[in-house]
Amino acid sequence: MNALDYLTTDPIPDGTHQQTPSGLLRFITAGSVDDGKSTLIGRLLYDTGNVAADQLAAIHATSQKRGLAAIDWSLLTDGLIAEREQGITIDVAYRYFATARRKFIIGDAPGHEQYTRNMVTAASSADTAILLVDARKGVTTQTRRHAYLAHLLGIRELVLAVNKMDLVDWQPMVYKSIVDTFNSFVAALGRHHVHAIPMSALNGTNVASRAEAIPWYHGPSLLEHLEAVPARRDAEHAPLRLPVQRVVRVMLGNAANGANVTEFRGYQGTLASGQMQIGDEVTIWPSGQRARVSRLNVAERSLPAASADRAVVVSLDREIDISRGDMLSDPIQPPRVVKTLNADICWLSEQPLQARGKYLVKHTTRTVNALFEELSYRVDVNTLAHQAAPETAIMNDILRVKLKLQQPLLVDAYVDNRTTGSFIVIDPLSLHTVAAGVII
């Protein structure tokens, strides 16, 4: 076998690229500054026919004013004035597009280390992560950090997009070295599917269509891969979780003439997971009482059933004292009721963590006071070594911690439920989000 043969094979098993994909795919692009994330998305939108004629004319004119020989595709996604001036992505830019085979939502995450917190936000709902690497620079610390955060947030489908290959004359050994380095790092994290693709986002090579001119690569283009990669849709099949957002009194019927007007007390929220239908028995936490679902409503419309991600108003067959922050759950598979959180966090604030400082933990619809009882270790994102018992944390640090809560929370492990297994930490004085965490 030739040393480069493995570069042309698809590491996703079971002939995924021959299967017919279904449903929406949410993916993010991430990488270091200037690796070409926004350019890649702009090119992808253009090549799939999702750029309006007036948009194309505007970015063409702007590119000419800047003296550029080619269109700057990043102008399609870098929307903030500060982003356009600095040539970097600051905020998460979400874009929607579709092909004949699938619909997509893209999150263009910032590459600058200062905005890693925005990448965490984008990755929290993604099925797939595209990690861009500049072929001239190779795998960087920020590449490793983004890969680790994708791992932490449960993303198992990774695309290593080796960009700007045209600037290294499409040398296969440059590509091989980058792929080997990245695969070695990811292998230490656990089980992931990594698909590597050489490309030039600016020129559109291997973005929407396969590049036949690269003799040593016979894999799919980026778009072909995205059209085939499976989306993670496990929330509907997980145990029922409905965090109560607020208690409402719902009026049904024609209030103008008083005809057929009925009133019921309902509990409003979005199903974090599972399914609910009229007649189902549920347990209400933290009281542990049980009741049956007597009505499901969206606005004034009744529903026979609802599933994950659906916002509903639920009525029960008996009166129970329920308030915001409580949770309706599957009676057989309940959440954990805890006053201590063992979690992995990413510190997002420029202000260091105060080891005995007071913080707020916001989990689903409940917010409680908390203290950091223990900082177990910090993760070195380059070596994955654990630095035991750090005294504090600074921006972008990833730590294993123990939080002591003033009131109980209703949680699941993050690997079982993305919504009830995640939380944020808030500074009670500034009300700024200082950390994001996943429960273990």
XYZ file of C-alpha atoms in Angstrom:
440
model
C 0.000 0.000 0.000
C 1.274 3.477 -0.878
C 2.006 5.747 2.101
C -0.654 8.185 0.915
C -3.392 5.655 0.171
C -5.089 6.248 3.512
C -5.590 9.900 2.576
C -8.140 8.891 -0.048
C -10.255 6.663 2.174
C -13.331 7.626 4.097
C -12.945 6.942 7.847
C -16.710 6.970 8.459
C -17.821 3.334 8.547
C -20.634 1.405 6.915
C -20.616 3.259 3.597
C -22.110 6.439 5.011
C -21.442 8.372 1.812
C -23.689 6.001 -0.107
C -26.580 6.436 2.304
C -29.395 8.935 1.883
C -29.174 11.574 4.619
C -32.214 13.019 6.270
C -33.150 16.003 8.361
C -31.396 19.184 9.318
C -27.648 19.270 9.986
C -26.229 21.842 12.392
C -22.506 22.359 12.080
C -19.881 24.874 13.157
C -16.632 26.061 11.634
C -13.773 26.773 14.014
C -10.041 27.313 13.880
C -7.355 29.912 14.421
C -7.547 33.499 13.181
C -7.121 33.786 9.380
C -7.542 30.082 8.738
C -10.411 30.984 6.387
C -13.600 30.046 8.246
C -15.738 32.936 7.020
C -14.307 32.596 3.516
C -15.224 28.918 3.492
C -18.817 29.595 4.506
C -19.174 32.411 1.984
C -17.853 30.167 -0.750
C -20.155 27.337 0.320
C -23.177 29.647 0.196
C -22.197 30.932 -3.246
C -21.439 27.543 -4.759
C -24.792 26.148 -3.577
C -26.736 29.059 -5.070
C -27.676 30.596 -1.727
C -26.355 34.119 -2.390
C -28.740 36.722 -3.790
C -27.649 38.768 -6.811
C -27.635 42.055 -4.863
C -25.489 40.495 -2.102
C -23.019 39.236 -4.672
C -22.826 42.654 -6.332
C -22.265 44.364 -2.977
C -19.402 42.128 -1.843
C -17.852 42.285 -5.312
C -17.863 46.088 -5.139
C -16.436 46.089 -1.603
C -13.690 43.664 -2.622
C -12.731 45.911 -5.542
C -12.594 48.969 -3.268
C -10.135 47.121 -1.063
C -7.950 46.382 -4.069
C -8.496 42.629 -3.924
C -7.982 40.553 -7.045
C -10.727 38.115 -6.039
C -14.027 38.356 -4.191
C -13.681 38.376 -0.402
C -16.231 35.681 0.463
C -15.918 36.366 4.195
C -17.956 39.549 3.669
C -21.055 37.356 3.424
C -20.723 36.291 7.066
C -18.655 38.910 8.884
C -21.562 41.236 9.668
C -20.283 43.470 12.460
C -18.464 46.675 11.524
C -15.637 45.710 13.885
C -15.322 42.357 12.133
C -15.057 43.910 8.709
C -12.500 46.443 9.893
C -10.291 43.887 11.639
C -10.848 41.045 9.192
C -11.726 38.620 11.989
C -14.918 37.006 13.252
C -16.018 38.241 16.695
C -19.615 37.155 17.086
C -21.112 33.811 16.067
C -22.629 34.255 12.603
C -25.453 31.812 11.865
C -26.365 31.115 8.259
C -29.029 28.885 6.742
C -28.801 27.173 3.379
C -30.116 24.145 1.570
C -29.211 21.796 -1.240
C -31.398 19.310 -3.071
C -30.458 16.706 -0.455
C -30.449 18.519 2.867
C -30.953 21.674 4.949
C -28.150 23.189 7.020
C -27.532 25.675 9.818
C -23.946 26.940 10.034
C -22.367 28.563 13.064
C -19.236 30.513 12.121
C -17.325 30.567 15.421
C -14.615 33.157 16.145
C -11.025 32.001 15.834
C -9.393 34.540 18.113
C -8.552 33.130 21.541
C -10.325 36.076 23.192
C -13.666 34.908 21.734
C -13.439 31.212 22.576
C -16.605 31.628 24.671
C -18.524 32.319 21.456
C -17.250 29.052 19.998
C -18.592 27.215 23.069
C -22.006 28.768 22.454
C -22.033 27.719 18.797
C -20.789 24.178 19.507
C -23.385 23.470 22.191
C -26.085 22.748 19.590
C -23.943 21.428 16.703
C -23.962 17.936 15.223
C -20.638 18.322 13.419
C -17.564 20.540 13.764
C -15.399 21.648 10.854
C -11.954 22.488 12.208
C -9.969 24.552 9.734
C -6.174 24.453 9.605
C -3.989 26.717 7.482
C -1.755 24.331 5.521
C 1.186 26.704 6.038
C 0.829 26.760 9.831
C -0.379 23.268 10.659
C -2.157 22.274 13.863
C -1.981 25.071 16.448
C -2.858 25.391 20.126
C -6.188 26.953 19.149
C -6.907 23.987 16.848
C -6.343 21.647 19.775
C -8.450 23.829 22.087
C -11.363 23.827 19.639
C -11.066 20.067 19.139
C -11.078 19.527 22.900
C -14.102 21.799 23.365
C -15.946 19.949 20.585
C -15.143 16.723 22.421
C -16.290 18.215 25.721
C -19.572 19.301 24.150
C -20.306 15.865 22.757
C -19.529 16.432 19.074
C -18.221 13.148 17.718
C -18.264 13.956 13.988
C -15.245 16.100 13.098
C -14.051 17.415 9.755
C -10.405 18.440 9.485
C -10.445 21.004 6.668
C -6.828 21.587 5.594
C -7.263 24.945 3.905
C -5.005 27.037 1.657
C -3.430 23.935 0.145
C -2.903 25.935 -3.040
C -0.355 28.048 -1.126
C 1.786 24.957 -0.493
C 1.403 23.661 -4.079
C -0.937 20.869 -2.966
C 1.969 18.911 -1.533
C 0.568 15.606 -0.224
C 3.227 15.225 2.476
C 2.237 18.593 4.000
C -1.345 17.364 4.167
C -0.277 13.982 5.570
C 1.778 15.594 8.337
C -1.159 17.777 9.442
C -3.605 14.857 9.368
C -1.237 12.636 11.356
C -0.683 15.325 13.996
C -4.401 15.986 14.396
C -5.388 12.305 14.463
C -2.769 11.615 17.122
C -4.245 14.351 19.316
C -7.869 13.320 18.798
C -7.122 9.634 19.393
C -6.210 10.493 22.982
C -9.648 12.078 23.519
C -11.691 8.991 22.773
C -13.937 7.739 20.000
C -14.460 10.226 17.182
C -15.008 10.124 13.438
C -12.484 12.402 11.744
C -12.746 13.079 8.021
C -9.884 15.105 6.529
C -10.325 17.137 3.337
C -7.654 19.196 1.502
C -9.119 22.390 0.046
C -8.801 25.999 -0.999
C -11.821 27.908 0.326
C -10.931 31.060 -1.599
C -10.839 29.236 -4.938
C -13.649 26.829 -4.076
C -11.465 23.762 -4.599
C -12.988 20.706 -2.899
C -15.662 22.846 -1.224
C -18.887 22.146 -3.121
C -17.541 19.857 -5.817
C -14.802 17.273 -5.951
C -11.393 18.426 -7.166
C -10.397 15.990 -9.896
C -7.113 17.878 -10.357
C -5.691 16.522 -7.065
C -4.410 13.075 -8.120
C -3.631 11.842 -4.595
C -7.047 12.621 -3.054
C -10.118 10.652 -4.093
C -12.460 11.400 -1.208
C -15.608 13.552 -1.216
C -15.783 17.316 -1.293
C -16.809 19.095 1.887
C -20.408 19.518 0.732
C -20.678 15.877 -0.332
C -19.497 14.843 3.114
C -21.914 17.194 4.894
C -24.820 15.915 2.816
C -24.076 12.381 4.016
C -22.853 12.726 7.598
C -25.432 11.598 10.192
C -27.077 14.228 12.380
C -27.245 13.562 16.083
C -30.904 13.485 17.059
C -31.079 11.599 20.329
C -33.113 14.046 22.429
C -36.484 12.696 21.299
C -35.594 9.186 22.490
C -34.170 10.238 25.871
C -36.309 10.235 29.059
C -38.851 13.048 29.360
C -37.562 16.331 30.768
C -39.684 19.505 30.820
C -38.176 22.363 32.853
C -40.994 24.725 33.870
C -40.389 28.238 32.586
C -43.506 29.827 34.039
C -46.968 29.077 35.363
C -49.792 30.464 33.215
C -53.552 30.660 33.288
C -54.781 29.892 29.793
C -58.142 31.043 28.435
C -59.650 28.976 25.625
C -62.658 29.863 23.514
C -64.241 33.128 22.325
C -63.650 35.637 25.124
C -65.500 38.381 23.196
C -68.939 36.864 23.697
C -68.132 34.485 26.519
C -69.143 31.448 24.508
C -67.410 28.180 25.310
C -64.717 29.897 27.362
C -62.707 27.570 29.577
C -59.787 28.297 31.831
C -57.031 26.056 33.099
C -53.783 26.369 34.964
C -50.853 25.394 32.776
C -47.104 24.976 32.998
C -45.126 26.479 30.165
C -41.761 25.247 28.964
C -39.778 23.598 26.187
C -39.271 19.850 26.196
C -35.560 19.328 26.727
C -35.932 15.675 25.771
C -38.380 12.839 25.392
C -42.019 12.790 24.332
C -45.258 13.675 26.074
C -48.843 12.873 25.232
C -52.211 13.296 26.893
C -52.733 10.665 29.566
C -49.024 10.183 30.320
C -48.010 10.013 33.956
C -45.247 12.425 34.964
C -43.292 13.135 38.133
C -42.919 16.719 39.315
C -39.578 17.627 40.865
C -38.352 18.473 43.431
C -41.574 17.468 45.257
C -41.652 13.960 43.741
C -45.458 14.061 43.299
C -47.099 12.405 40.327
C -49.910 13.456 38.008
C -51.213 12.795 34.514
C -51.153 15.095 31.514
C -54.703 16.263 30.805
C -54.002 18.837 28.077
C -51.202 20.030 25.779
C -51.420 23.399 24.085
C -49.459 25.642 21.744
C -51.129 29.074 21.873
C -54.839 28.220 21.537
C -54.265 24.994 19.629
C -54.518 21.644 21.400
C -52.002 18.920 20.675
C -52.339 15.176 21.245
C -48.579 14.848 21.786
C -45.291 16.780 21.731
C -41.628 15.829 21.481
C -38.191 17.294 22.201
C -37.558 20.973 21.373
C -41.299 21.778 21.308
C -42.539 24.662 23.469
C -45.823 23.721 25.111
C -48.274 24.558 27.884
C -49.073 21.459 29.954
C -52.127 20.983 32.134
C -52.273 18.236 34.768
C -55.209 16.249 36.109
C -54.776 17.546 39.650
C -53.610 20.664 41.454
C -49.947 20.574 42.492
C -47.773 23.415 43.755
C -45.422 23.947 40.807
C -43.259 26.995 40.085
C -40.534 28.169 37.706
C -37.446 25.972 37.947
C -39.379 22.791 38.751
C -39.284 19.935 36.274
C -41.739 17.393 34.841
C -40.023 14.083 34.116
C -40.407 10.465 33.174
C -41.509 8.713 36.411
C -39.368 5.633 35.696
C -36.176 7.453 34.667
C -36.011 10.591 36.813
C -33.256 13.231 36.861
C -30.679 13.335 39.630
C -31.467 15.731 42.464
C -28.107 17.162 43.555
C -26.624 19.855 45.778
C -23.111 19.224 44.443
C -22.122 19.457 40.793
C -19.147 17.532 39.441
C -18.431 19.116 36.088
C -15.966 20.138 33.417
C -15.986 23.868 32.756
C -14.438 26.331 30.343
C -13.625 29.610 32.070
C -14.822 32.407 29.760
C -14.118 35.583 31.706
C -11.146 37.909 31.643
C -11.513 38.049 35.434
C -9.862 35.031 37.121
C -11.931 32.536 39.080
C -12.207 33.324 42.789
C -11.785 29.949 44.471
C -14.075 30.804 47.410
C -16.071 33.501 45.651
C -19.845 33.459 45.372
C -21.363 32.726 41.960
C -24.718 31.896 40.392
C -25.325 28.669 38.504
C -28.056 28.826 35.840
C -29.307 25.386 34.864
C -32.323 25.114 32.533
C -34.897 27.454 34.146
C -33.463 27.440 37.681
C -30.738 29.741 39.058
C -29.063 29.002 42.403
C -26.189 30.368 44.496
C -22.978 28.341 44.350
C -19.370 28.098 45.529
C -16.416 26.362 43.900
C -15.748 23.706 46.512
C -12.877 22.081 44.631
C -10.718 22.717 41.561
C -9.595 19.173 40.781
C -7.356 19.795 37.772
C -6.699 21.978 34.739
C -6.355 20.416 31.271
C -3.319 21.324 29.160
C -4.906 21.432 25.705
C -1.583 20.766 23.968
C -0.594 17.634 25.879
C -3.928 16.725 27.554
C -1.991 16.457 30.819
C -3.877 17.171 34.071
C -2.407 19.918 36.231
C -3.642 19.004 39.688
C -5.315 21.384 42.160
C -4.939 24.772 40.428
C -5.541 27.776 42.651
C -7.583 29.661 40.081
C -8.586 29.739 36.393
C -8.020 32.323 33.688
C -9.823 32.874 30.409
C -10.093 29.750 28.213
C -8.859 27.385 30.938
C -10.628 24.000 30.993
C -11.037 22.483 34.442
C -12.630 19.613 36.339
C -14.446 21.186 39.325
C -16.865 20.534 42.152
C -19.541 23.162 42.829
C -21.492 23.339 46.066
C -25.076 24.522 45.537
C -27.264 26.384 47.996
C -30.401 24.707 46.560
C -30.774 21.424 44.667
C -30.753 21.138 40.888
C -32.408 18.497 38.702
C -29.696 17.217 36.399
C -28.507 14.501 34.058
C -25.025 13.699 32.826
C -24.192 15.707 29.715
C -23.547 12.526 27.717
C -27.188 11.573 28.342
C -28.855 14.965 27.893
C -27.302 18.107 26.427
C -29.853 20.449 28.009
C -30.182 19.103 31.547
C -26.488 18.195 31.572
C -25.176 21.708 30.953
C -25.109 24.999 32.837
C -23.496 28.419 32.963
C -21.805 30.251 35.828
C -22.681 33.923 36.375
C -20.920 36.633 38.360
C -23.674 37.899 40.718
C -22.334 41.474 40.698
C -21.742 42.096 36.990
C -24.259 39.435 35.828
C -21.700 38.412 33.182
C -21.412 34.765 32.174
C -18.004 33.664 33.423
C -18.027 29.925 32.645
C -19.899 27.192 30.814
C -19.998 23.669 32.164
C -21.022 20.102 31.409
C -22.090 17.723 34.164
C -20.315 14.397 34.565
